[in-house]
Coordinates of C-alpha atoms and ligand atoms in Angstrom, one line a residue:
M1 CA 11.7 -20.1 4.8
G2 CA 13.2 -22.9 2.8
G3 CA 10.7 -24.1 0.3
R4 CA 9.4 -26.7 -2.1
V5 CA 10.4 -25.8 -5.7
P6 CA 7.5 -26.1 -8.3
S7 CA 7.6 -29.6 -9.8
T8 CA 8.1 -28.2 -13.4
S9 CA 11.5 -26.9 -12.4
N10 CA 14.7 -28.9 -12.8
A11 CA 16.1 -27.4 -9.6
P12 CA 16.5 -29.6 -6.5
R13 CA 13.1 -30.3 -4.7
Y14 CA 14.1 -28.4 -1.6
R15 CA 15.9 -25.0 -1.3
P16 CA 17.7 -24.4 2.0
G17 CA 17.7 -20.9 3.5
R18 CA 14.9 -18.4 3.6
H19 CA 13.1 -17.2 0.5
L20 CA 13.4 -13.4 0.4
L21 CA 9.9 -12.1 -0.6
Q22 CA 11.1 -8.6 -1.6
I23 CA 8.0 -7.7 -3.8
P24 CA 6.3 -4.5 -2.5
G25 CA 3.7 -6.6 -0.8
P26 CA 2.6 -9.1 0.3
T27 CA 5.5 -8.7 2.7
N28 CA 7.3 -11.2 4.9
V29 CA 4.9 -12.1 7.8
P30 CA 6.8 -12.1 11.1
D31 CA 6.8 -15.3 13.2
R32 CA 5.0 -13.5 16.0
V33 CA 2.1 -12.8 13.7
L34 CA 2.1 -16.3 12.3
R35 CA 2.0 -17.8 15.8
A36 CA -1.0 -15.5 16.7
I37 CA -2.9 -16.7 13.6
D38 CA -2.2 -20.3 14.5
N39 CA -4.8 -20.4 17.3
P40 CA -8.2 -22.1 17.4
T41 CA -10.9 -20.2 15.7
I42 CA -13.5 -19.0 18.2
D43 CA -17.3 -18.3 18.0
H44 CA -17.5 -14.9 16.3
R45 CA -20.7 -14.2 18.1
G46 CA -19.3 -15.1 21.6
P47 CA -18.0 -12.8 24.3
E48 CA -14.3 -13.6 23.6
F49 CA -14.6 -12.4 20.0
G50 CA -16.5 -9.2 21.2
T51 CA -13.5 -8.2 23.2
L52 CA -11.0 -8.9 20.4
G53 CA -13.2 -7.0 17.9
R54 CA -13.7 -4.0 20.2
E55 CA -10.1 -3.7 21.2
T56 CA -8.7 -4.2 17.7
L57 CA -11.1 -1.7 16.0
A58 CA -10.2 0.9 18.7
R59 CA -6.4 0.3 18.5
L60 CA -6.4 0.4 14.7
K61 CA -7.4 4.0 14.7
R62 CA -4.0 5.0 15.9
V63 CA -2.4 3.6 12.8
F64 CA -4.7 5.7 10.6
R65 CA -4.3 8.7 12.9
T66 CA -8.0 9.1 13.2
T67 CA -10.6 9.3 16.0
G68 CA -13.3 8.3 13.6
P69 CA -14.5 4.8 12.7
V70 CA -12.4 2.3 10.8
V71 CA -14.1 -0.8 9.3
I72 CA -12.5 -4.1 8.4
Y73 CA -13.5 -6.2 5.4
P74 CA -12.5 -9.8 4.8
A75 CA -11.3 -8.8 1.3
S76 CA -8.2 -7.7 -0.5
G77 CA -7.5 -4.0 -1.0
T78 CA -9.6 -3.9 -4.2
G79 CA -12.7 -4.6 -2.1
A80 CA -12.0 -1.5 0.1
W81 CA -11.6 0.6 -3.1
E82 CA -15.1 -0.4 -4.0
A83 CA -16.4 0.2 -0.5
A84 CA -15.0 3.7 -0.6
L85 CA -16.8 4.5 -3.9
V86 CA -20.1 2.8 -3.4
N87 CA -20.7 4.2 0.1
T88 CA -20.1 7.8 -0.9
L89 CA -21.2 8.4 -4.5
S90 CA -24.2 8.2 -6.8
P91 CA -24.5 7.0 -10.4
G92 CA -23.1 9.5 -12.9
D93 CA -21.1 11.4 -10.2
R94 CA -17.8 12.9 -11.5
V95 CA -14.7 11.8 -9.7
L96 CA -11.3 13.5 -10.2
M97 CA -8.4 10.9 -10.2
C98 CA -4.7 11.2 -11.0
R99 CA -3.0 8.6 -13.3
T100 CA 0.1 8.2 -11.1
G101 CA 0.6 4.6 -12.4
W102 CA -1.0 1.2 -12.7
F103 CA -3.0 1.1 -9.5
A104 CA -4.5 4.6 -10.1
T105 CA -5.5 3.3 -13.5
L106 CA -7.2 0.2 -12.1
W107 CA -9.1 2.4 -9.5
K108 CA -10.3 4.6 -12.4
E109 CA -11.5 1.6 -14.4
M110 CA -13.4 0.4 -11.4
A111 CA -15.1 3.8 -11.1
E112 CA -16.2 3.6 -14.7
R113 CA -17.6 0.1 -14.2
L114 CA -19.6 1.3 -11.2
G115 CA -21.2 4.0 -13.4
L116 CA -19.2 7.0 -12.2
E117 CA -17.6 9.6 -14.5
P118 CA -13.9 9.8 -13.8
L119 CA -11.7 12.7 -15.0
F120 CA -8.1 11.8 -15.2
V121 CA -5.2 14.1 -14.4
E122 CA -2.2 12.6 -16.2
T123 CA 1.4 12.1 -15.0
D124 CA 4.4 10.5 -16.6
W125 CA 4.5 7.7 -14.0
R126 CA 7.7 9.3 -12.6
R127 CA 6.2 11.4 -9.8
G128 CA 3.2 11.6 -7.4
A129 CA -0.1 13.2 -8.0
D130 CA -0.1 16.5 -9.9
T131 CA -1.5 18.8 -7.2
A132 CA -1.5 21.9 -9.5
G133 CA -3.5 19.8 -12.1
I134 CA -6.0 18.8 -9.4
G135 CA -6.4 22.4 -8.2
A136 CA -6.9 23.6 -11.8
A137 CA -9.6 20.9 -12.5
L138 CA -11.4 21.8 -9.3
A139 CA -11.2 25.6 -10.0
A140 CA -12.8 24.8 -13.4
D141 CA -15.8 23.2 -11.7
P142 CA -17.7 26.1 -10.2
Q143 CA -20.9 24.0 -10.2
H144 CA -19.2 21.4 -8.0
R145 CA -20.1 18.5 -10.3
I146 CA -16.9 16.7 -9.1
K147 CA -18.0 14.8 -6.0
A148 CA -14.7 13.2 -5.0
V149 CA -11.0 13.5 -5.5
C150 CA -9.3 10.0 -5.4
V151 CA -5.5 9.7 -5.0
V152 CA -3.2 6.8 -4.5
H153 CA -0.8 7.8 -1.7
N154 CA 2.0 5.4 -2.6
E155 CA 1.8 4.3 -6.2
T156 CA 3.2 0.7 -5.9
S157 CA 3.9 0.4 -9.6
T158 CA 6.3 3.4 -9.7
G159 CA 7.6 4.0 -6.2
C160 CA 6.3 7.5 -6.1
T161 CA 4.5 8.9 -3.1
S162 CA 1.9 11.7 -3.5
R163 CA 1.8 14.6 -1.0
I164 CA -1.7 14.2 0.5
D165 CA -1.2 17.4 2.6
E166 CA -0.7 19.3 -0.7
V167 CA -3.7 17.7 -2.3
R168 CA -5.8 18.8 0.7
A169 CA -4.4 22.3 0.3
A170 CA -5.3 22.4 -3.4
I171 CA -8.9 21.3 -2.6
D172 CA -9.2 24.0 0.1
A173 CA -7.7 26.7 -2.1
A174 CA -10.3 25.9 -4.8
H175 CA -13.0 26.2 -2.0
H176 CA -14.4 22.9 -3.4
P177 CA -16.6 20.6 -1.3
A178 CA -15.4 17.3 -3.0
L179 CA -14.6 14.4 -0.7
L180 CA -11.0 13.2 -0.6
L181 CA -10.5 9.5 -1.0
V182 CA -7.0 8.1 -0.5
D183 CA -5.5 4.7 -1.2
T184 CA -2.8 3.8 1.4
I185 CA -2.6 0.1 0.5
S186 CA 1.3 0.2 0.2
S187 CA 1.9 3.1 2.6
L188 CA -0.1 2.6 5.8
A189 CA 2.2 1.6 8.7
S190 CA 5.3 2.3 6.7
I191 CA 5.1 5.9 5.5
D192 CA 3.8 8.8 7.6
Y193 CA 0.1 9.2 7.1
R194 CA -2.6 11.3 8.9
H195 CA -6.2 10.7 8.1
D196 CA -7.7 13.4 10.4
E197 CA -5.0 16.1 10.1
W198 CA -5.0 16.0 6.3
G199 CA -8.8 16.1 6.1
V200 CA -9.1 12.7 4.3
D201 CA -12.7 11.5 4.0
V202 CA -12.0 7.8 3.2
T203 CA -8.7 6.1 3.7
V204 CA -8.4 2.7 1.9
A205 CA -5.9 0.2 3.2
G206 CA -4.9 -3.5 3.1
S207 CA -3.4 -6.0 5.4
Q208 CA -0.5 -7.5 3.4
K209 CA 2.1 -4.7 3.3
G210 CA 3.0 -2.3 6.2
L211 CA 0.7 -4.2 8.5
M212 CA 2.8 -7.4 8.1
L213 CA -0.2 -9.7 7.7
P214 CA -1.1 -12.2 5.0
P215 CA -3.5 -10.8 2.3
G216 CA -7.1 -11.0 3.2
L217 CA -8.1 -8.0 5.2
S218 CA -8.8 -4.4 4.0
F219 CA -10.0 -1.2 5.6
N220 CA -11.9 2.0 5.3
A221 CA -11.3 4.9 7.7
I222 CA -14.3 7.1 7.5
S223 CA -14.7 10.9 8.2
E224 CA -17.9 12.4 9.5
K225 CA -18.3 14.1 6.1
A226 CA -18.0 10.8 4.3
L227 CA -20.5 9.2 6.7
A228 CA -23.0 12.0 6.0
A229 CA -22.4 11.5 2.3
S230 CA -23.2 7.8 2.7
A231 CA -26.7 8.6 3.9
K232 CA -27.5 10.2 0.5
A233 CA -25.2 8.2 -1.8
R234 CA -27.2 6.1 -4.3
L235 CA -24.8 3.6 -5.8
P236 CA -26.1 0.1 -5.0
R237 CA -24.3 -1.6 -2.1
S238 CA -24.9 -4.5 0.2
Y239 CA -21.9 -6.4 1.4
W240 CA -19.8 -3.2 1.5
D241 CA -22.5 -1.1 3.3
W242 CA -20.8 0.9 6.1
Q243 CA -24.1 1.3 8.1
A244 CA -24.6 -2.5 8.2
M245 CA -21.0 -2.8 9.5
L246 CA -20.9 0.1 12.0
K247 CA -23.8 -1.1 14.1
P248 CA -22.4 -4.5 15.2
N249 CA -18.8 -3.0 15.2
A250 CA -19.9 -0.8 18.2
E251 CA -19.9 -4.0 20.3
G252 CA -16.9 -5.6 18.5
Y253 CA -19.0 -7.8 16.1
F254 CA -19.5 -8.1 12.4
P255 CA -22.6 -8.4 10.2
F256 CA -21.1 -11.5 8.7
T257 CA -18.4 -14.1 9.5
P258 CA -15.2 -12.2 10.1
S259 CA -11.6 -13.4 9.4
T260 CA -11.2 -14.5 13.0
N261 CA -7.6 -15.8 12.6
L262 CA -6.4 -12.8 10.6
L263 CA -7.8 -10.6 13.4
Y264 CA -5.6 -12.5 15.9
G265 CA -2.7 -11.7 13.5
L266 CA -3.8 -8.0 13.3
A267 CA -3.8 -7.7 17.1
A268 CA -0.2 -9.1 17.2
A269 CA 0.9 -6.8 14.4
L270 CA -0.5 -3.7 16.2
D271 CA 1.4 -4.8 19.3
M272 CA 4.6 -4.9 17.3
L273 CA 4.0 -1.5 15.6
F274 CA 3.2 0.2 18.9
E275 CA 6.2 -1.4 20.7
E276 CA 8.5 -0.1 18.0
G277 CA 6.6 3.2 17.9
L278 CA 5.1 4.5 14.7
E279 CA 7.6 7.3 14.3
N280 CA 10.4 4.8 14.5
V281 CA 8.6 2.6 12.0
F282 CA 8.5 5.5 9.5
A283 CA 12.2 6.4 10.2
R284 CA 13.2 2.8 9.5
H285 CA 11.5 2.8 6.2
D286 CA 12.9 6.2 5.2
R287 CA 16.4 5.0 6.1
H288 CA 16.1 1.7 4.1
A289 CA 14.7 3.6 1.1
E290 CA 17.7 6.0 1.1
A291 CA 20.2 3.2 1.4
T292 CA 18.5 1.4 -1.5
R293 CA 18.6 4.6 -3.7
R294 CA 22.3 5.0 -2.8
A295 CA 22.9 1.4 -4.0
V296 CA 21.0 2.0 -7.3
R297 CA 23.0 5.2 -8.0
A298 CA 26.3 3.4 -7.3
W299 CA 25.3 0.7 -9.8
G300 CA 24.8 3.5 -12.3
L301 CA 21.1 2.7 -12.7
E302 CA 18.2 5.0 -12.5
V303 CA 15.4 5.2 -9.9
Q304 CA 11.9 5.4 -11.6
C305 CA 10.8 8.2 -9.4
A306 CA 12.2 11.4 -10.9
E307 CA 11.0 13.8 -8.2
P308 CA 13.0 13.5 -4.9
R309 CA 10.1 15.0 -2.9
H310 CA 8.0 12.0 -4.0
Y311 CA 10.5 9.2 -3.4
S312 CA 8.7 6.2 -1.8
S313 CA 10.0 4.8 1.5
S314 CA 8.3 1.5 1.0
L315 CA 9.6 0.4 -2.4
T316 CA 12.1 1.5 -5.1
A317 CA 11.4 0.9 -8.8
V318 CA 14.7 0.6 -10.8
R319 CA 14.9 1.2 -14.5
L320 CA 17.0 -1.1 -16.6
P321 CA 19.2 0.2 -19.5
E322 CA 17.5 0.0 -22.9
G323 CA 17.7 -3.4 -24.5
H324 CA 17.8 -5.3 -21.1
S325 CA 14.9 -7.2 -19.7
A326 CA 13.8 -6.6 -16.1
D327 CA 11.8 -9.8 -16.2
A328 CA 14.8 -11.9 -17.3
L329 CA 16.8 -10.3 -14.4
R330 CA 14.0 -11.1 -11.9
A331 CA 13.7 -14.7 -13.2
L332 CA 17.5 -15.2 -12.8
I333 CA 17.5 -13.8 -9.3
L334 CA 14.6 -16.0 -8.3
E335 CA 16.3 -19.1 -9.7
R336 CA 19.8 -18.4 -8.5
F337 CA 19.3 -16.6 -5.2
N338 CA 15.8 -17.5 -4.1
M339 CA 14.5 -13.9 -4.0
S340 CA 11.3 -12.5 -5.5
L341 CA 11.3 -8.9 -6.8
G342 CA 8.4 -7.0 -8.1
N343 CA 7.7 -6.9 -11.8
G344 CA 7.0 -3.8 -14.0
L345 CA 3.3 -3.1 -14.5
G346 CA 1.4 -1.5 -17.4
I347 CA 3.7 0.8 -19.4
L348 CA 6.6 -0.3 -17.2
K349 CA 6.3 -4.0 -18.0
D350 CA 9.8 -5.5 -18.4
R351 CA 11.3 -1.9 -18.1
V352 CA 11.7 -1.8 -14.3
F353 CA 12.0 -4.2 -11.3
R354 CA 10.7 -3.2 -7.9
I355 CA 12.5 -3.7 -4.6
G356 CA 10.1 -3.9 -1.7
H357 CA 11.7 -2.7 1.5
L358 CA 8.6 -2.5 3.8
G359 CA 7.0 -4.3 6.6
N360 CA 9.0 -6.6 9.0
F361 CA 12.4 -5.7 7.6
G362 CA 15.8 -5.0 9.1
D363 CA 19.2 -3.7 8.0
L364 CA 20.7 -7.1 7.3
E365 CA 17.7 -8.2 5.3
L366 CA 18.1 -5.1 3.2
I367 CA 21.8 -5.9 2.7
G368 CA 20.9 -9.4 1.6
T369 CA 18.3 -8.1 -0.8
L370 CA 20.7 -5.6 -2.4
G371 CA 23.4 -8.3 -2.5
G372 CA 21.0 -10.6 -4.5
V373 CA 20.3 -7.7 -6.9
E374 CA 24.0 -6.9 -7.4
M375 CA 24.9 -10.6 -8.0
G376 CA 21.9 -10.8 -10.4
L377 CA 23.0 -7.8 -12.4
A378 CA 26.4 -9.3 -12.8
A379 CA 25.1 -12.8 -13.7
A380 CA 22.5 -11.4 -16.2
G381 CA 25.1 -9.2 -17.9
V382 CA 23.3 -5.9 -17.2
P383 CA 25.7 -3.0 -17.6
H384 CA 26.4 -1.6 -14.1
Q385 CA 29.2 -0.7 -11.7
P386 CA 29.8 -2.8 -8.7
G387 CA 29.7 -1.2 -5.3
G388 CA 25.9 -0.7 -4.7
V389 CA 25.9 -2.9 -1.6
Q390 CA 29.0 -1.1 -0.3
A391 CA 27.3 2.3 -0.7
A392 CA 24.3 1.0 1.3
L393 CA 26.6 -0.5 4.0
A394 CA 28.4 2.8 4.3
Y395 CA 25.1 4.7 4.8
L396 CA 23.6 2.2 7.2
S397 CA 26.6 1.9 9.3
Q398 CA 26.9 5.7 9.9
M399 CA 23.2 6.1 10.7
P400 CA 21.8 4.9 14.0
Ligands
PLP1 C1 -1.5 1.0 -4.2 C2 -2.4 -0.2 -4.4 N1 -3.7 -0.1 -4.6 C3 -4.5 -1.2 -4.8 C4 -3.9 -2.4 -4.8 C5 -4.9 -3.6 -5.0 O1 -4.9 -4.3 -3.8 P1 -5.3 -5.9 -3.7 O2 -4.4 -6.6 -4.7 O3 -5.0 -6.2 -2.3 O4 -6.7 -6.0 -4.1 C6 -2.6 -2.6 -4.6 C7 -2.0 -4.0 -4.6 O5 -0.8 -4.2 -4.6 C8 -1.8 -1.5 -4.4 O6 -0.4 -1.6 -4.2

């Protein structure tokens, strides 16, 4: 959309053309979802809401690939992180986490604040979770003091995707009873994910990325084992309590006032995902990610993810040559071309920029995005070769 420019800027007050929101979430909200949200709010205890709630909660399971319950919180993804921990764990419990990047680090800090004892398996922020390291830590815990393994499926700060099937296999190989908690905030509905098949106990998700909604909803998909653990877990909880939520959810209602209009949007987003077909959604994201990496290589730049098996399909983090500022490049691209790119976080601050290619996104939007980056590299004087957009075009035009 064209937009008002902040009043501190010297730029004209109105910018024609659409702003390209190519951060790795929140993503561009499709018009169909916006139109659905733009309906009168209804009585959340009335019959019409009960139908919306029942149908939406049931249809949502398909996206998580689970037959178990999924609960919805009117909260950002951070709330669903907290819900996953406080419903399943007790003060002083050990949790095994993997420092894949910035978001894994934040989840670990939350665990500490809640009175848990996190153990951190390190990575160099250039690959997904170290499954061998997780397996070794579990094997070294014969008394089963570790109660949960927590992994970020798609580390949004690095563009590296962890292999949850391999994490599951490592837990099984160690014959360890720990719960498996997985953050899919930047992967759900854009990268293949299977809650039941991979034996995940709690899946954490958010509305503002693959689900194509504004920020404001978050989710826990819950296994039977996690539900059983919640009956004994002793961390204090009230707002996040699954039991309080699941009872009214059975009839489509909530224990408090739900985000009625965001739920209209969610129903529309689910329609769109199922009309396209989840397999096609994943293939589209894989294809856009490959086209983006081809552009990056043609520019002579480096992708932050150093392990091809862990390449993310929802975003690509691009390293800048030494001595060049990624933040200055992003600022120039925003000012000149009206496009927002993701910033570097934590140890990657100013070292990388992140291209989000997830959500409601087509080939021509990708070409526009890559065109903005290529023009920005030239205008900012970042050493590179031209031809990245051409490489992406060549790939996209040969692939159906
Ligand atoms: C992987 C991941 N986990 C957690 C979060 C935190 O979610 P929120 O900002 O919605 O609270 C984010 C946000 O971008 C994320 O990408």
